[in-house]
mmCIF file of C-alpha atoms in Angstrom:
data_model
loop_
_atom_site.group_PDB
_atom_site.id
_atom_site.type_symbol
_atom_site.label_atom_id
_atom_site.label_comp_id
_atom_site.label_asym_id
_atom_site.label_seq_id
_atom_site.Cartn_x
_atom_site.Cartn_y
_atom_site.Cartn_z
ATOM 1 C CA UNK A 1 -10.891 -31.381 -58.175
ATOM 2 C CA UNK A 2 -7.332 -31.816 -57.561
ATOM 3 C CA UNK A 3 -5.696 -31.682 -54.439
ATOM 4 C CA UNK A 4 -2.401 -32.159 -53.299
ATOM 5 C CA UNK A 5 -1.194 -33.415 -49.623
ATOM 6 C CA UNK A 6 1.890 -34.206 -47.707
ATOM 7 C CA UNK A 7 2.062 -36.172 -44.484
ATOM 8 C CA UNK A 8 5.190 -35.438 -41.925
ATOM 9 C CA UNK A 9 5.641 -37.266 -38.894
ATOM 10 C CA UNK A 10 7.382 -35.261 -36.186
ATOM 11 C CA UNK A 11 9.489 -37.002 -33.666
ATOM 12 C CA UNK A 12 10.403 -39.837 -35.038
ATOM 13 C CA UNK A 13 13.809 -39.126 -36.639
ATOM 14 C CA UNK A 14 14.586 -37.561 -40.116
ATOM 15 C CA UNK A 15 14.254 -40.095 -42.466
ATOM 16 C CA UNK A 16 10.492 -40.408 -43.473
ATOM 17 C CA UNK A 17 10.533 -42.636 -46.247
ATOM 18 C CA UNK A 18 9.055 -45.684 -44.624
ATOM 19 C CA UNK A 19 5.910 -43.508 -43.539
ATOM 20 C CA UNK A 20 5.719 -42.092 -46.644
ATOM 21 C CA UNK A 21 5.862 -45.649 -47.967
ATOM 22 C CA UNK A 22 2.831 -46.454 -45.723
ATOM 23 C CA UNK A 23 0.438 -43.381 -47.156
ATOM 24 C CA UNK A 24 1.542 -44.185 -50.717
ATOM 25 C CA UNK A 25 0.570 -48.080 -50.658
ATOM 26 C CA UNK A 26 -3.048 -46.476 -49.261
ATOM 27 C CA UNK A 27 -3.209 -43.824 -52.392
ATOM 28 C CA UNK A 28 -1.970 -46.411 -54.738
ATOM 29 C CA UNK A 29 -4.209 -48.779 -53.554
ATOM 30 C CA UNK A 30 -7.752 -46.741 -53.989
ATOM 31 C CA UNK A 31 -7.688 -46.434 -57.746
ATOM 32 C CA UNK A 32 -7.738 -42.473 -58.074
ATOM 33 C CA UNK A 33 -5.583 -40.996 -60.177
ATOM 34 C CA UNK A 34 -2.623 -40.031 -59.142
ATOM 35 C CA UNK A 35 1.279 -38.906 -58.881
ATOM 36 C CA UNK A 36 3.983 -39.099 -56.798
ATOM 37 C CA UNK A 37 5.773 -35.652 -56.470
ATOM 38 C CA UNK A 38 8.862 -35.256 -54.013
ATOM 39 C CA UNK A 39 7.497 -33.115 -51.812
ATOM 40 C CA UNK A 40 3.879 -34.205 -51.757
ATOM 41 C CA UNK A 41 1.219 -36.574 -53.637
ATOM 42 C CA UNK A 42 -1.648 -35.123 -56.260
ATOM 43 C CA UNK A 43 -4.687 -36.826 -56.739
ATOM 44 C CA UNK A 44 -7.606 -36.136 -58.515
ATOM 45 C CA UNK A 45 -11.496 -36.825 -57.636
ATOM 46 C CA UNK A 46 -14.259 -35.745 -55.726
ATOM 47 C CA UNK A 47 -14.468 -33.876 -52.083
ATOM 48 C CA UNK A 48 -15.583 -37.080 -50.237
ATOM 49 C CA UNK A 49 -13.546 -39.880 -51.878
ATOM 50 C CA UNK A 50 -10.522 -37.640 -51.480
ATOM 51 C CA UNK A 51 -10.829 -36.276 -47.644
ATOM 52 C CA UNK A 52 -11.716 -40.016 -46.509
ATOM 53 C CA UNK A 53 -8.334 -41.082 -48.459
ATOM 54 C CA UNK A 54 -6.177 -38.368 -46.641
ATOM 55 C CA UNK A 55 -8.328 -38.894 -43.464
ATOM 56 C CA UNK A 56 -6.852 -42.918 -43.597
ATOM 57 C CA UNK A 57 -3.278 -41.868 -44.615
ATOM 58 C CA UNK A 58 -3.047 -39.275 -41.674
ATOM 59 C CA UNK A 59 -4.343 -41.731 -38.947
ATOM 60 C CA UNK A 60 -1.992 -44.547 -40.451
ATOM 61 C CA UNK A 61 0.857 -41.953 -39.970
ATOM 62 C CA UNK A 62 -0.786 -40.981 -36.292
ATOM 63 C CA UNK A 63 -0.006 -44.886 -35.268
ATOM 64 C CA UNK A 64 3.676 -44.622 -35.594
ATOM 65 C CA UNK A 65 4.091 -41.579 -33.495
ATOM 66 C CA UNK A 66 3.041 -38.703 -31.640
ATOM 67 C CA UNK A 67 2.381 -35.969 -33.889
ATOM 68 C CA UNK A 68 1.547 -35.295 -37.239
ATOM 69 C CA UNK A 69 1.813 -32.456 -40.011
ATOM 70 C CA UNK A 70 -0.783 -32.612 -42.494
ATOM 71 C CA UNK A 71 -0.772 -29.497 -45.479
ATOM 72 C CA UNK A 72 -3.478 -30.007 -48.224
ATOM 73 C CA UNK A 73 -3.896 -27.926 -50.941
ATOM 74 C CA UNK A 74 -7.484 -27.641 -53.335
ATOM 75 C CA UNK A 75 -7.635 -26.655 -56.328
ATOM 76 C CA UNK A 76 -11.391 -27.111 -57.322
ATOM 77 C CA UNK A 77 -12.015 -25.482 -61.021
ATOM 78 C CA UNK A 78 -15.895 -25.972 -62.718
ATOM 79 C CA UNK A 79 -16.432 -27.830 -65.616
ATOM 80 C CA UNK A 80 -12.901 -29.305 -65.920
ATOM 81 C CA UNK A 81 -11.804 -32.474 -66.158
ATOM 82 C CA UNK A 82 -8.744 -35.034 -65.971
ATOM 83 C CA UNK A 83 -6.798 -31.651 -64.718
ATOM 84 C CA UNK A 84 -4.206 -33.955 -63.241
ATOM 85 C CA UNK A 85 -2.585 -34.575 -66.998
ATOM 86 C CA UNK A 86 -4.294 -31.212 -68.705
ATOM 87 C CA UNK A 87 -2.752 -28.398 -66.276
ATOM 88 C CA UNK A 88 0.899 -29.300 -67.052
ATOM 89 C CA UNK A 89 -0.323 -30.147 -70.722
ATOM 90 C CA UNK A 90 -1.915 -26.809 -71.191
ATOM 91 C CA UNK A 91 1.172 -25.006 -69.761
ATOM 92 C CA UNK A 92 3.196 -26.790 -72.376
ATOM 93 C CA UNK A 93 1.146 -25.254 -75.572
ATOM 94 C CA UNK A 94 1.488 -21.883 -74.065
ATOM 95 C CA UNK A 95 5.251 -22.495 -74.304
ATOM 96 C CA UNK A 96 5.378 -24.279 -77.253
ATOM 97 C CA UNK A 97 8.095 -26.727 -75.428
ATOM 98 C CA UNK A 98 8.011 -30.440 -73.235
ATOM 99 C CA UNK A 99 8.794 -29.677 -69.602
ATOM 100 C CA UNK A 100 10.220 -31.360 -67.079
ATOM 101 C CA UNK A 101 7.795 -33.811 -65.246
ATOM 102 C CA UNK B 1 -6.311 -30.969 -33.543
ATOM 103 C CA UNK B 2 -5.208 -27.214 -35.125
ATOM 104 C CA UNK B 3 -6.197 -26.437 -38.823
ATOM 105 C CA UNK B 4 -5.547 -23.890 -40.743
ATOM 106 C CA UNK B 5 -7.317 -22.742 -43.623
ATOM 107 C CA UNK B 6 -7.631 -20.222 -46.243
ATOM 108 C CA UNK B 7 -9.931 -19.984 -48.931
ATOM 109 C CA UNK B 8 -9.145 -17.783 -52.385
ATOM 110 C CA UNK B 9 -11.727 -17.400 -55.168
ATOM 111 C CA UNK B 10 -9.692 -17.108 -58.464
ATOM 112 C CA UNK B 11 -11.189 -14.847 -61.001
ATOM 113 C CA UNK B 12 -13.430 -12.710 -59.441
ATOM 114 C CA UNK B 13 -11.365 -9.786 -58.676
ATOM 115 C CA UNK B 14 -8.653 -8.500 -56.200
ATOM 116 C CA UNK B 15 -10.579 -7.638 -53.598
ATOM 117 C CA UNK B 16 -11.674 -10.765 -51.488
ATOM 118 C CA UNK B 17 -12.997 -8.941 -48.256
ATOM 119 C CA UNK B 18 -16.557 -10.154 -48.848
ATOM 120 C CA UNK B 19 -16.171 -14.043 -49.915
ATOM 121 C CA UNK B 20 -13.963 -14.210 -46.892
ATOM 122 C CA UNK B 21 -16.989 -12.773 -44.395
ATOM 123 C CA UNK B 22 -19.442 -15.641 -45.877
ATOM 124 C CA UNK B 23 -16.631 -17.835 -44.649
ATOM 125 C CA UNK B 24 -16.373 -16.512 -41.256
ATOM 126 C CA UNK B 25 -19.633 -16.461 -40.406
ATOM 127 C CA UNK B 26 -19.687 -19.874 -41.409
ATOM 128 C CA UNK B 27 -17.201 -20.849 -38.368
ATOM 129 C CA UNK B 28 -18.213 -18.300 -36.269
ATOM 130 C CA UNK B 29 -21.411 -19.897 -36.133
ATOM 131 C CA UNK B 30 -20.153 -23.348 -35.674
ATOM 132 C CA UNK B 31 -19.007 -22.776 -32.539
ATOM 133 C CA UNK B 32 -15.665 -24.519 -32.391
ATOM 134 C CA UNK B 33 -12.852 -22.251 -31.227
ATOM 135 C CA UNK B 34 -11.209 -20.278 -33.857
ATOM 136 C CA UNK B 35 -8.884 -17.340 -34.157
ATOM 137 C CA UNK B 36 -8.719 -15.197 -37.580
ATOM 138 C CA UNK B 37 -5.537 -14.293 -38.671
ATOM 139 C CA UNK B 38 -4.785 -12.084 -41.612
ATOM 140 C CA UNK B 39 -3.845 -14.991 -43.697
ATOM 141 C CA UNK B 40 -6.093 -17.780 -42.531
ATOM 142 C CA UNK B 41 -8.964 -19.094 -39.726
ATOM 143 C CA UNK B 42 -7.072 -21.405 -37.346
ATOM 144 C CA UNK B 43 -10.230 -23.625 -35.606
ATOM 145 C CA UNK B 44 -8.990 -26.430 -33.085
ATOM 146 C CA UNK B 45 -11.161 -29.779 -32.970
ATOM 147 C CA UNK B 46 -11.431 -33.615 -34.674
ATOM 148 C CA UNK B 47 -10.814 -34.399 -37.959
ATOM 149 C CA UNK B 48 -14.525 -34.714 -39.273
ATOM 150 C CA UNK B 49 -16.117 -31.777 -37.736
ATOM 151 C CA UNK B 50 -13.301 -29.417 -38.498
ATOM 152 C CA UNK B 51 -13.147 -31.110 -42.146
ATOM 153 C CA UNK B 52 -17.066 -31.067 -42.772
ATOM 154 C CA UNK B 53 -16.621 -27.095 -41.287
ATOM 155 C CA UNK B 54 -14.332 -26.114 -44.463
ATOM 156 C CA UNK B 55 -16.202 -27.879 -46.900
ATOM 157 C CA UNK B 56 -19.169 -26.419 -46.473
ATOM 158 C CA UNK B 57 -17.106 -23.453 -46.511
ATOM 159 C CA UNK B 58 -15.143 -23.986 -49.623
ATOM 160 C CA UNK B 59 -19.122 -25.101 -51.445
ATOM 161 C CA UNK B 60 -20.122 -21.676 -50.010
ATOM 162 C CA UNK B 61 -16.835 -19.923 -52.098
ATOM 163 C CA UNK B 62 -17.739 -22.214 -55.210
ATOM 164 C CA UNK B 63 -20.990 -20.615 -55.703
ATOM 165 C CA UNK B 64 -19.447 -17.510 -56.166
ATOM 166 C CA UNK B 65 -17.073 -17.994 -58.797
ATOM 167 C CA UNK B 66 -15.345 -21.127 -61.152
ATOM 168 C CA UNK B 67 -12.423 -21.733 -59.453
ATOM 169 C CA UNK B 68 -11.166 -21.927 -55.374
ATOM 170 C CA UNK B 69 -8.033 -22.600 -54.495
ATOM 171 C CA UNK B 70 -8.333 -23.498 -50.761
ATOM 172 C CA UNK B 71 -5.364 -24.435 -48.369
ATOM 173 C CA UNK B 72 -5.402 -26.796 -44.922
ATOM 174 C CA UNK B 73 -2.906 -27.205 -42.483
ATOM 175 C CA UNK B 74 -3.218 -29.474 -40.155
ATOM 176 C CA UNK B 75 -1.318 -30.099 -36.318
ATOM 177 C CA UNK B 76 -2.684 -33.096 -34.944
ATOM 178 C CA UNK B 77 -0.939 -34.091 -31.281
ATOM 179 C CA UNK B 78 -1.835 -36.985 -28.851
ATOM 180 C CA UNK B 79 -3.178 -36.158 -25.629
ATOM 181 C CA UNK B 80 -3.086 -32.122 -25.748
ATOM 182 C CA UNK B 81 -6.125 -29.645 -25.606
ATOM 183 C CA UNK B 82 -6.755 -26.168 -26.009
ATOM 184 C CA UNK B 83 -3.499 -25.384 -28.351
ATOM 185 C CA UNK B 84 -5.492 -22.737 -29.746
ATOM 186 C CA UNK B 85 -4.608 -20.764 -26.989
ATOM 187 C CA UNK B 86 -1.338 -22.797 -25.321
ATOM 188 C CA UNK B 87 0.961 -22.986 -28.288
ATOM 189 C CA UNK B 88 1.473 -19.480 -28.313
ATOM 190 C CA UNK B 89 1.636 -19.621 -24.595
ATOM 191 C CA UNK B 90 3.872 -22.525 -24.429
ATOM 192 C CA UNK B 91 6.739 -20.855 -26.190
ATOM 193 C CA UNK B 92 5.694 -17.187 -24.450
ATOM 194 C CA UNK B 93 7.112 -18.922 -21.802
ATOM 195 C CA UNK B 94 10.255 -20.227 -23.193
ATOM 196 C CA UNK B 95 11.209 -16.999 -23.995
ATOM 197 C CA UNK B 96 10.072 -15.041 -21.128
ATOM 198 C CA UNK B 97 8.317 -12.351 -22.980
ATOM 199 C CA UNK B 98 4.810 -11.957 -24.150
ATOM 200 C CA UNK B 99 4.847 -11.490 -28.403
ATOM 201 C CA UNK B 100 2.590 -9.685 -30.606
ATOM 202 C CA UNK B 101 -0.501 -11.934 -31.104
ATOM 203 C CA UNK C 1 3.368 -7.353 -48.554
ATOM 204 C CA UNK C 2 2.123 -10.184 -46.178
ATOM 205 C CA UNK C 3 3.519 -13.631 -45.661
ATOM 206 C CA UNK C 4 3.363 -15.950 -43.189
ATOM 207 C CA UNK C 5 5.577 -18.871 -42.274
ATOM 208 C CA UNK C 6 6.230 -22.059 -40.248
ATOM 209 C CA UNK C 7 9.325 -23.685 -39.406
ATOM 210 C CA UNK C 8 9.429 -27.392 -38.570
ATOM 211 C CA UNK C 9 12.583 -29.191 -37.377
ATOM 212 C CA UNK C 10 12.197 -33.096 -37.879
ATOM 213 C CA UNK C 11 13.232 -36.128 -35.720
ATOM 214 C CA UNK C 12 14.306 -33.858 -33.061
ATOM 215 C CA UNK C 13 11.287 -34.484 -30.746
ATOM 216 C CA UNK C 14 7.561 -33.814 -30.981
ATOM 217 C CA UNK C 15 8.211 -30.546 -28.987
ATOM 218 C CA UNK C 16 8.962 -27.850 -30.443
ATOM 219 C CA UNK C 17 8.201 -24.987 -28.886
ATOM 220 C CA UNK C 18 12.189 -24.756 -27.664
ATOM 221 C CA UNK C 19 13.256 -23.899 -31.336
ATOM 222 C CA UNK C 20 9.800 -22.108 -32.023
ATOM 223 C CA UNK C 21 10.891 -19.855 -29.151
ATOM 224 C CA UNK C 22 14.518 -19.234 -30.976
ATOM 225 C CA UNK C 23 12.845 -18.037 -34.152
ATOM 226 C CA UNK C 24 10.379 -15.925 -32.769
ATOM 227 C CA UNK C 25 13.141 -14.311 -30.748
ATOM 228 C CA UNK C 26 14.507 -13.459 -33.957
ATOM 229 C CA UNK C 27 11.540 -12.223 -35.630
ATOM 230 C CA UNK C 28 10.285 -10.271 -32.658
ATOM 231 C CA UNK C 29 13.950 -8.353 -32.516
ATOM 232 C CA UNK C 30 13.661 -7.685 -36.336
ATOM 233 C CA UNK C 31 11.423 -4.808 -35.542
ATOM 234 C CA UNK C 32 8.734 -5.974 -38.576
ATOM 235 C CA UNK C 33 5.261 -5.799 -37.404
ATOM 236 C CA UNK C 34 3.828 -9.445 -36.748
ATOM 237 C CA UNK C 35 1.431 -11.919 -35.149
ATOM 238 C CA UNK C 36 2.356 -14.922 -33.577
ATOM 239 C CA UNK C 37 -0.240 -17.582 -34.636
ATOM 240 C CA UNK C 38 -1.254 -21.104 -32.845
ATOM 241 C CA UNK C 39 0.015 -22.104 -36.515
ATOM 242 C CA UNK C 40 2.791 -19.942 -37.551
ATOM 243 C CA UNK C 41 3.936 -16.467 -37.504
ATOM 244 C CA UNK C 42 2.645 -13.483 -40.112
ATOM 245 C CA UNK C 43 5.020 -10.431 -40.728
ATOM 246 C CA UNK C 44 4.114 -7.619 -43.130
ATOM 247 C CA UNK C 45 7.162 -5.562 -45.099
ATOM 248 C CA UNK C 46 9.236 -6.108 -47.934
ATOM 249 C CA UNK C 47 10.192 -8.831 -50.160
ATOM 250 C CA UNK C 48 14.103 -9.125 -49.572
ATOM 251 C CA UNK C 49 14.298 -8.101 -46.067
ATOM 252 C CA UNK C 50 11.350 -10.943 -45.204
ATOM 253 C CA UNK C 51 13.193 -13.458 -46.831
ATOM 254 C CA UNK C 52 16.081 -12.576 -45.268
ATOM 255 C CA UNK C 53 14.364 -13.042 -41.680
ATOM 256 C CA UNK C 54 13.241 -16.225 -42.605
ATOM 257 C CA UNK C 55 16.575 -17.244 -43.836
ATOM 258 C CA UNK C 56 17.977 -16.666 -40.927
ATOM 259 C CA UNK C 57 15.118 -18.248 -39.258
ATOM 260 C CA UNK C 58 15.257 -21.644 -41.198
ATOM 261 C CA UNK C 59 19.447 -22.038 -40.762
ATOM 262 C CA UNK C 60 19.569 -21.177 -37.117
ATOM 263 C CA UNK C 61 16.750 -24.196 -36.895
ATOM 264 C CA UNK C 62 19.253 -26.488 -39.259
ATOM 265 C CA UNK C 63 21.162 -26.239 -36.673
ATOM 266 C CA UNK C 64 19.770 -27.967 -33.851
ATOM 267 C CA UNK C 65 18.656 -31.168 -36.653
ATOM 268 C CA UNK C 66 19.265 -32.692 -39.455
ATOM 269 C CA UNK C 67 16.130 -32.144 -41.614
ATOM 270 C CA UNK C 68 14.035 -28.858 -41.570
ATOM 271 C CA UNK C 69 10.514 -28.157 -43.773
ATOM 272 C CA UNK C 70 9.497 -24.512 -43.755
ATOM 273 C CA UNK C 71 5.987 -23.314 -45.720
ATOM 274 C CA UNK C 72 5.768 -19.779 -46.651
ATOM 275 C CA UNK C 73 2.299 -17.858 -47.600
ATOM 276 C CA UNK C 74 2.507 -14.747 -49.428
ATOM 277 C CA UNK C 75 0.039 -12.492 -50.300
ATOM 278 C CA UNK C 76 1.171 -9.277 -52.414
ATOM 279 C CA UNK C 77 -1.029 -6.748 -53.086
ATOM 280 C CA UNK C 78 -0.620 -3.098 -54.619
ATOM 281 C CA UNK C 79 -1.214 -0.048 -52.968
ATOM 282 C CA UNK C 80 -2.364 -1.673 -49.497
ATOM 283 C CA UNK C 81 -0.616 -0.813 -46.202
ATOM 284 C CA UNK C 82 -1.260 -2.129 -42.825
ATOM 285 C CA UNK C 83 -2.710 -5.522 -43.921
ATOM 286 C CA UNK C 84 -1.557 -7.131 -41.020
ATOM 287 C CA UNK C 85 -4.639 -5.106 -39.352
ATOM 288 C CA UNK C 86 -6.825 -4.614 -41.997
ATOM 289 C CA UNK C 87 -7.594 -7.484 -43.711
ATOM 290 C CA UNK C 88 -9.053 -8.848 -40.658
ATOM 291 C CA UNK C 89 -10.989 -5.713 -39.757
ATOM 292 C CA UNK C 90 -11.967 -5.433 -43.547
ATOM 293 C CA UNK C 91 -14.011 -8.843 -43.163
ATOM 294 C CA UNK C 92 -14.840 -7.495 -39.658
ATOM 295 C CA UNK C 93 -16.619 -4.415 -41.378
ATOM 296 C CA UNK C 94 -18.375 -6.804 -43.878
ATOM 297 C CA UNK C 95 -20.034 -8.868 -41.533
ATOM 298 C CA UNK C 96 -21.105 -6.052 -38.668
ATOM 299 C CA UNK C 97 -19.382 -8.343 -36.234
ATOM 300 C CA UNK C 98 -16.022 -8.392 -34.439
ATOM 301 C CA UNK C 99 -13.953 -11.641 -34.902
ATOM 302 C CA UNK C 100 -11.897 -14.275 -32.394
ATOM 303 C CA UNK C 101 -8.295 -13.358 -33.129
ATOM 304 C CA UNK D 1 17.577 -28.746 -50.751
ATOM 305 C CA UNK D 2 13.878 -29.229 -52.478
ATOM 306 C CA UNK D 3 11.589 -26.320 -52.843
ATOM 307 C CA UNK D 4 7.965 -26.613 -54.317
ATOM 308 C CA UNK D 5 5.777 -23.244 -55.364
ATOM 309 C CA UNK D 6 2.901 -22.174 -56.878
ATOM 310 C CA UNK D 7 2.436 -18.440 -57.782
ATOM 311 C CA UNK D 8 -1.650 -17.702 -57.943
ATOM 312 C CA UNK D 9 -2.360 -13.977 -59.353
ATOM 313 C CA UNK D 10 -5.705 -13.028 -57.984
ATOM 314 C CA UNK D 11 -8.610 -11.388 -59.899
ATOM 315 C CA UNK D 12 -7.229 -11.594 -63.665
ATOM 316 C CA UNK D 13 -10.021 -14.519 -64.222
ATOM 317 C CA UNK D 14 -10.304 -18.490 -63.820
ATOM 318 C CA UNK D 15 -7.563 -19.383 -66.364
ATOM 319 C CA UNK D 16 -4.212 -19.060 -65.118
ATOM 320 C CA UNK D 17 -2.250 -21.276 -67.408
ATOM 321 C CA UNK D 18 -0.425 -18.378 -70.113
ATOM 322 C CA UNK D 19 0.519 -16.403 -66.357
ATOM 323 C CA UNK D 20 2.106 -19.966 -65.131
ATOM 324 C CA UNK D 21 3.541 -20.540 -68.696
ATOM 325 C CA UNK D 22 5.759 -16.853 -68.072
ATOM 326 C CA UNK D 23 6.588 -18.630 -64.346
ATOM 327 C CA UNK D 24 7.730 -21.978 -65.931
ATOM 328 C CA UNK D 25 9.789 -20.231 -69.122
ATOM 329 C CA UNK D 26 11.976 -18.350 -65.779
ATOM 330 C CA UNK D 27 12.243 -21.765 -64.508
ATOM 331 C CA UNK D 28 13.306 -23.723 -67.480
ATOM 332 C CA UNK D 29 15.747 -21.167 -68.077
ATOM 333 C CA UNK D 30 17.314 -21.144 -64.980
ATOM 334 C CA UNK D 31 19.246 -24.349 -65.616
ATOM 335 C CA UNK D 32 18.263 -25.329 -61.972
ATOM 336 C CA UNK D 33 16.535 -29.739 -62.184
ATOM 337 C CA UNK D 34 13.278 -29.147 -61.714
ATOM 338 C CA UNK D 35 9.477 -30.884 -62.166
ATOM 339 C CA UNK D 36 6.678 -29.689 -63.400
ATOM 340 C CA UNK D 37 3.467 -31.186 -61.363
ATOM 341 C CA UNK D 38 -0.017 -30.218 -61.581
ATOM 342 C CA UNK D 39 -0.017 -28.547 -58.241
ATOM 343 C CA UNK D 40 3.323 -26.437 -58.357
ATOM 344 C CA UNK D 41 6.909 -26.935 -59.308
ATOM 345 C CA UNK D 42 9.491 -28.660 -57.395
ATOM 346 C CA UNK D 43 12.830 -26.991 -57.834
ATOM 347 C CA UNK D 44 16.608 -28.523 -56.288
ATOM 348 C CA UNK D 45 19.265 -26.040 -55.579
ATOM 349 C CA UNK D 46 20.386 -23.551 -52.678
ATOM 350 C CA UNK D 47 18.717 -21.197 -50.586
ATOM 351 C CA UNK D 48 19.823 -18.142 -52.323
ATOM 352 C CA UNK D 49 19.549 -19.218 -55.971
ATOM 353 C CA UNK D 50 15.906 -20.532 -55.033
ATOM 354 C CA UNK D 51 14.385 -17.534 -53.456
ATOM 355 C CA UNK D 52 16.334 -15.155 -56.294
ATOM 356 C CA UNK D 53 14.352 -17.748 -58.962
ATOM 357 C CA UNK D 54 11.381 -17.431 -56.921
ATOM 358 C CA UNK D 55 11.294 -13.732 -56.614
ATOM 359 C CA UNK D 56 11.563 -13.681 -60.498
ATOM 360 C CA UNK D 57 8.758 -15.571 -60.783
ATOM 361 C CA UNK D 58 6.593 -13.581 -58.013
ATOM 362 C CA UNK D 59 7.380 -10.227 -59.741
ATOM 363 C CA UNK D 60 6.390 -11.356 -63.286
ATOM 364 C CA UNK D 61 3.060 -12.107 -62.231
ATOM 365 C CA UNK D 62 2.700 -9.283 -60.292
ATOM 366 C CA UNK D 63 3.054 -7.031 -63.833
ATOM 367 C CA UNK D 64 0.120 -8.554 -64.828
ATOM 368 C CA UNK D 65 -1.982 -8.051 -61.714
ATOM 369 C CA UNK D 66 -2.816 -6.384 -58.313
ATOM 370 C CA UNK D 67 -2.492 -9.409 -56.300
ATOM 371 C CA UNK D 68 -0.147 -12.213 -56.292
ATOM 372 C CA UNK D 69 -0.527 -15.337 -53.804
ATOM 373 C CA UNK D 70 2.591 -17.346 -53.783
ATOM 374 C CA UNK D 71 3.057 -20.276 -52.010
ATOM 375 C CA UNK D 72 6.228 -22.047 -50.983
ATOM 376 C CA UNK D 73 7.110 -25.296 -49.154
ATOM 377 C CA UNK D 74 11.142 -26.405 -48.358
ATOM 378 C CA UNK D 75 12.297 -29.303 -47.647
ATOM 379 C CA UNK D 76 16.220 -29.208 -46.650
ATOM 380 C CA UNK D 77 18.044 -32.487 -45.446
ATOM 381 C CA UNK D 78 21.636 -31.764 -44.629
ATOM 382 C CA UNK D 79 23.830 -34.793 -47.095
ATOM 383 C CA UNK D 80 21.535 -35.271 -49.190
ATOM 384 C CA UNK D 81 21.804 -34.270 -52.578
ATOM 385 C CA UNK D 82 19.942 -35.055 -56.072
ATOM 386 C CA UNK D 83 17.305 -35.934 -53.613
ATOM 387 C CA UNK D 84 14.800 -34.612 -56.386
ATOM 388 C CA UNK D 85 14.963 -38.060 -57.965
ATOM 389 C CA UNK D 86 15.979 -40.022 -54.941
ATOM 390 C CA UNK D 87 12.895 -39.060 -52.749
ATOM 391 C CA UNK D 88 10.430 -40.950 -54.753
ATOM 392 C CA UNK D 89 12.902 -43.811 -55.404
ATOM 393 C CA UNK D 90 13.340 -44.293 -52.192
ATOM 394 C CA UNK D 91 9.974 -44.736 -51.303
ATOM 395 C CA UNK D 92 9.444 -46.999 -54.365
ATOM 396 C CA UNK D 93 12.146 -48.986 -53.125
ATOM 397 C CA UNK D 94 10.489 -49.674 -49.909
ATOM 398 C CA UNK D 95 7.168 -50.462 -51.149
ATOM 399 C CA UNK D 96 8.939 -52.459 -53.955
ATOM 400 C CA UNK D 97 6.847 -51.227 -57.160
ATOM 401 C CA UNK D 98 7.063 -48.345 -59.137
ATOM 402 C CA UNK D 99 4.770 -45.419 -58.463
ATOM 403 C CA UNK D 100 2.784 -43.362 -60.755
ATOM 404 C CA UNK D 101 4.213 -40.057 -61.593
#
């Protein structure tokens, strides 16, 4: 399944990029597939493997301040595979044209 | 902590009345304190039970159909309980004036 | 149609109730039916004059910050009326049970 | 500022990708810098061009079903601009390697 996630720290100014920094080094770091978005990181895998990895980046972001926004959203789809390249890719036959990634 | 969730089966028709009442009897059994809202549960508690809650939801949606598209939100605040009830409350207050809940 | 929506001002504080309060002053004197949730606030009506609530909503909280993320949830059906009542009650119906709300 | 959506129509069956491919040909069109991901599209621009884009989209899928689901997340920083690219660069920069995207 594929899921995608964004971590926001409240409270603790308006530049987030050296949280952010934090929760990417733990994503890049467990070998799932995945990419970098600006508003968010995908990742593709299993239930488990992927709740533990958000679980981790939300209580690394939880040590640096009070309070912590957390959206995740599934998108779990039988049978399918390596969804993280194919989705865009299958969008792009339809069209008959490269997007912008 | 707050979470919001919604679960939507893709595919299996418009009307989702009755994929949505297997869910909600699946946290209205659990226990934890929830409200349902007419575009998601909101269930207050820690990270695993809460988490463990809406997959065993979202497996209960997969067996229905190919394809869910679920959504979390999460609110996750040192040190405060029962937001289910005082976030609401909390700004009630600011503005002098109960709202429509 | 339905949509719900939550407005977070960063690195002004981890309070926010104070500028929850300002937008739900707004949305309450709009005159659109709603519910305020523990995790944001659903109105039911139109497409251009809910936008335009939460417009106003999202600049009058750029104004006490720097940096402001806003989600949105819509959910558009045909030929309904009233969702903001009966999609509850619907599931309500379905499971022979009235819910928390 | 950033916007990312994802436009779901409900009930038309599991594949979605020739209903996204109408959504993405708007986009393209639009002349607006956007990205493609596997979980929505990120869009740059202004409030009113965005939503206008956005309600394009949203009413295009709606011809082709009785239920639309669209959701939207915004992320508006004020003096910050091309912040499409700079986002992810700057959180590359602080972890000092390039990120998969």
């Amino acid at each position: 399944m594929l899921i995608e996630f964004s971590i926001i720290p409240i409270g603790i100014g308006s530049s987030l990029s050296a949280h952010i920094a934090e929760v990417l080094k733990i994503v890049d770091a467990s070998g799932l597939p995945y990419k970098a978005t600006p508003m968010g990181t995908v990742v593709e895998g299993e239930w488990d493997e992927l709740l533990k990895l958000i679980k981790k980046c939300h209580k690394t972001a939880m040590k640096s301040g009070d309070r912590v926004v957390t959206t995740i959203s599934i998108d779990d789809r039988k049978g399918k595979r390596n969804r993280i390249e194919e989705k865009v890719r299958s969008v792009e036959k339809k069209i008959g044209k490269a997007l912008k990634k």
